[in-house]
Amino acid sequence: MKHFLQETDFSHDEVLEIFSKAFQFKENRQKRPSSELAGESWGMLFYKNSTRTRVSFEVGIRELGGHPVTLNQENTQIGRGESIEDTIKVLSRFLDGLILRTHGHEIIQEFARHSNIPIVNALSDFLHPCQIFADCMTILEKTNESCNPFSGLRGVKLAFLGDTSCNMANSWILAGSIMGMDISLGGPKEFKPSDEIIHFCQKNHLEQRWSFTNDARDAVKNADVVYTDVWVSMGCEKESEERLAQMNPFRVDQSILSHAKKNALFMHCMPAHPSEEVSQEVLNSPQAILFDQAENRLHIQKAILAKLANK
Ligand code: CP
């Protein structure tokens, strides 16, 4: 029994298998449903809002022949204080796997520690591994014929602008090390990569393939991909005004994008906030591939679930 809590949880061969399967699922979508989760019930427990993750997992479970059970904090006894240990021990008696979106990464780790079923991280404050795998798949399909992320993404320069201490930046730091990409982080000094991700990389003996600058143009220079995320992450709403002011120089507009390679891809995990982290002009440009990223959540997550299924 295996969990997917962070990008490092799958071996090299498992990652290859997942990416290969995801491309197959995409190509053969008309053949759904398949039977990888036949007879299985998978829970989806969300402590936070979601559109893409919730719907793509629910549809994906159905397309694999399984049954999704949607839960949230408020309509379960978690909302009234039942412990994580008791909750997951009970859910393990009913379900075949649990997809979990929550706040602190330690909450997901505690679920996993007491679980007899696979746990999938559908976003924590620390990491968003399903999004990163989908994004790697999207870059691969836009840039080469390969479905091998290790050979296809090696040497790709991805510039991430804005809050470089957020979960997406952390996940790109990990993906850079795993896939051999060069991750160039550009943001205010107050939002530089956290000690937590630096310690995580050291503990896991990951090669450092990232750099940080507080100059947006330097960060995107010669980049193959320019990426950003919301400036006010879920849970940071009280800091809105301060964050918007500090990150203003890191908005991805045509002027910033022009410092990247010609025809560089623009990516965003969505939801996007036009005129905040990205201009409407960039969002409308042919370089923007947000909706392909969103679609690929479905295909890669199906491959992840198929890999974790209790068969
Ligand atoms: N990108 C992402 O995780 O979207 P949702 O918050 O809508 O799930």
PDB file of N, CA and C and ligand atoms in Angstrom, residues 46 48-56 101 122-123 128 130-131 135 168 227 229 234 268-271 293-294 297 301, ligand 1:
ATOM      1  N   PHE A  46     -12.414  17.249   1.310  1.00  0.00           N
ATOM      2  CA  PHE A  46     -11.893  18.598   1.023  1.00  0.00           C
ATOM      3  C   PHE A  46     -12.164  19.535   2.196  1.00  0.00           C
ATOM      4  N   LYS A  48     -10.954  22.559   1.885  1.00  0.00           N
ATOM      5  CA  LYS A  48     -10.838  23.858   1.205  1.00  0.00           C
ATOM      6  C   LYS A  48     -11.608  23.821  -0.102  1.00  0.00           C
ATOM      7  N   ASN A  49     -11.885  25.004  -0.640  1.00  0.00           N
ATOM      8  CA  ASN A  49     -12.585  25.093  -1.925  1.00  0.00           C
ATOM      9  C   ASN A  49     -11.791  24.440  -3.046  1.00  0.00           C
ATOM     10  N   SER A  50     -12.504  23.997  -4.078  1.00  0.00           N
ATOM     11  CA  SER A  50     -11.843  23.435  -5.260  1.00  0.00           C
ATOM     12  C   SER A  50     -12.845  23.326  -6.400  1.00  0.00           C
ATOM     13  N   THR A  51     -12.388  23.617  -7.604  1.00  0.00           N
ATOM     14  CA  THR A  51     -13.192  23.328  -8.802  1.00  0.00           C
ATOM     15  C   THR A  51     -12.509  22.213  -9.594  1.00  0.00           C
ATOM     16  N   ARG A  52     -11.293  22.501 -10.109  1.00  0.00           N
ATOM     17  CA  ARG A  52     -10.585  21.562 -10.981  1.00  0.00           C
ATOM     18  C   ARG A  52     -10.292  20.230 -10.301  1.00  0.00           C
ATOM     19  N   THR A  53      -9.743  20.296  -9.101  1.00  0.00           N
ATOM     20  CA  THR A  53      -9.282  19.073  -8.435  1.00  0.00           C
ATOM     21  C   THR A  53     -10.467  18.177  -8.094  1.00  0.00           C
ATOM     22  N   ARG A  54     -11.495  18.784  -7.513  1.00  0.00           N
ATOM     23  CA  ARG A  54     -12.650  17.995  -7.087  1.00  0.00           C
ATOM     24  C   ARG A  54     -13.332  17.332  -8.271  1.00  0.00           C
ATOM     25  N   VAL A  55     -13.585  18.122  -9.322  1.00  0.00           N
ATOM     26  CA  VAL A  55     -14.337  17.580 -10.462  1.00  0.00           C
ATOM     27  C   VAL A  55     -13.485  16.573 -11.243  1.00  0.00           C
ATOM     28  N   SER A  56     -12.189  16.895 -11.443  1.00  0.00           N
ATOM     29  CA  SER A  56     -11.352  15.959 -12.216  1.00  0.00           C
ATOM     30  C   SER A  56     -11.172  14.634 -11.479  1.00  0.00           C
ATOM     31  N   ARG A 101      -7.680  17.187   0.454  1.00  0.00           N
ATOM     32  CA  ARG A 101      -7.188  18.577   0.335  1.00  0.00           C
ATOM     33  C   ARG A 101      -7.343  19.232   1.693  1.00  0.00           C
ATOM     34  N   ALA A 122      -4.286  16.172  -2.535  1.00  0.00           N
ATOM     35  CA  ALA A 122      -4.964  17.006  -3.533  1.00  0.00           C
ATOM     36  C   ALA A 122      -4.726  18.486  -3.253  1.00  0.00           C
ATOM     37  N   LEU A 123      -3.681  18.818  -2.544  1.00  0.00           N
ATOM     38  CA  LEU A 123      -3.174  20.147  -2.186  1.00  0.00           C
ATOM     39  C   LEU A 123      -3.090  20.269  -0.664  1.00  0.00           C
ATOM     40  N   HIS A 128       1.569  20.713  -3.958  1.00  0.00           N
ATOM     41  CA  HIS A 128       0.420  20.390  -4.816  1.00  0.00           C
ATOM     42  C   HIS A 128       0.904  19.406  -5.898  1.00  0.00           C
ATOM     43  N   CYS A 130      -0.269  16.693  -7.501  1.00  0.00           N
ATOM     44  CA  CYS A 130      -1.086  16.279  -8.660  1.00  0.00           C
ATOM     45  C   CYS A 130      -1.044  17.368  -9.736  1.00  0.00           C
ATOM     46  N   GLN A 131      -1.089  18.633  -9.320  1.00  0.00           N
ATOM     47  CA  GLN A 131      -1.005  19.743 -10.268  1.00  0.00           C
ATOM     48  C   GLN A 131       0.332  19.717 -10.996  1.00  0.00           C
ATOM     49  N   ASP A 135       1.099  19.430 -14.922  1.00  0.00           N
ATOM     50  CA  ASP A 135       1.826  20.498 -15.619  1.00  0.00           C
ATOM     51  C   ASP A 135       3.019  19.937 -16.379  1.00  0.00           C
ATOM     52  N   MET A 168       2.866  25.860  -4.762  1.00  0.00           N
ATOM     53  CA  MET A 168       3.233  25.585  -6.162  1.00  0.00           C
ATOM     54  C   MET A 168       4.723  25.801  -6.395  1.00  0.00           C
ATOM     55  N   TYR A 227       5.613  30.812 -15.365  1.00  0.00           N
ATOM     56  CA  TYR A 227       4.515  30.275 -14.538  1.00  0.00           C
ATOM     57  C   TYR A 227       4.196  31.262 -13.421  1.00  0.00           C
ATOM     58  N   ASP A 229       1.083  31.988 -10.034  1.00  0.00           N
ATOM     59  CA  ASP A 229      -0.051  31.493  -9.256  1.00  0.00           C
ATOM     60  C   ASP A 229      -0.651  32.689  -8.537  1.00  0.00           C
ATOM     61  N   MET A 234      -5.202  30.532  -0.552  1.00  0.00           N
ATOM     62  CA  MET A 234      -6.285  30.229   0.376  1.00  0.00           C
ATOM     63  C   MET A 234      -5.743  30.225   1.805  1.00  0.00           C
ATOM     64  N   HIS A 268      -0.385  28.629 -15.647  1.00  0.00           N
ATOM     65  CA  HIS A 268      -1.005  29.075 -14.390  1.00  0.00           C
ATOM     66  C   HIS A 268      -1.912  27.930 -13.947  1.00  0.00           C
ATOM     67  N   CYS A 269      -1.841  27.584 -12.660  1.00  0.00           N
ATOM     68  CA  CYS A 269      -2.634  26.420 -12.213  1.00  0.00           C
ATOM     69  C   CYS A 269      -4.108  26.756 -12.033  1.00  0.00           C
ATOM     70  N   MET A 270      -4.454  28.077 -12.041  1.00  0.00           N
ATOM     71  CA  MET A 270      -5.818  28.555 -11.922  1.00  0.00           C
ATOM     72  C   MET A 270      -6.380  28.249 -10.516  1.00  0.00           C
ATOM     73  N   PRO A 271      -7.328  29.024 -10.010  1.00  0.00           N
ATOM     74  CA  PRO A 271      -7.989  30.133 -10.682  1.00  0.00           C
ATOM     75  C   PRO A 271      -7.050  31.342 -10.878  1.00  0.00           C
ATOM     76  N   GLN A 293      -3.520  22.549 -19.203  1.00  0.00           N
ATOM     77  CA  GLN A 293      -3.071  22.141 -17.865  1.00  0.00           C
ATOM     78  C   GLN A 293      -4.256  21.580 -17.068  1.00  0.00           C
ATOM     79  N   ALA A 294      -5.350  22.331 -17.082  1.00  0.00           N
ATOM     80  CA  ALA A 294      -6.526  21.915 -16.300  1.00  0.00           C
ATOM     81  C   ALA A 294      -7.035  20.560 -16.796  1.00  0.00           C
ATOM     82  N   ARG A 297      -5.124  17.459 -15.629  1.00  0.00           N
ATOM     83  CA  ARG A 297      -5.352  16.980 -14.252  1.00  0.00           C
ATOM     84  C   ARG A 297      -6.099  15.653 -14.300  1.00  0.00           C
ATOM     85  N   GLN A 301      -4.202  12.194 -13.086  1.00  0.00           N
ATOM     86  CA  GLN A 301      -4.749  11.680 -11.821  1.00  0.00           C
ATOM     87  C   GLN A 301      -5.340  10.294 -12.004  1.00  0.00           C
TER      88      GLN A 301
HETATM   89  N1   CP B   1      -5.487  24.295  -9.574  1.00  0.00           N
HETATM   90  C1   CP B   1      -6.351  23.821  -8.659  1.00  0.00           C
HETATM   91  O1   CP B   1      -5.973  23.028  -7.772  1.00  0.00           O
HETATM   92  O2   CP B   1      -7.623  24.211  -8.862  1.00  0.00           O
HETATM   93  P1   CP B   1      -8.815  24.048  -7.805  1.00  0.00           P
HETATM   94  O3   CP B   1      -8.447  24.823  -6.575  1.00  0.00           O
HETATM   95  O4   CP B   1     -10.023  24.578  -8.507  1.00  0.00           O
HETATM   96  O5   CP B   1      -8.952  22.583  -7.497  1.00  0.00           O
END
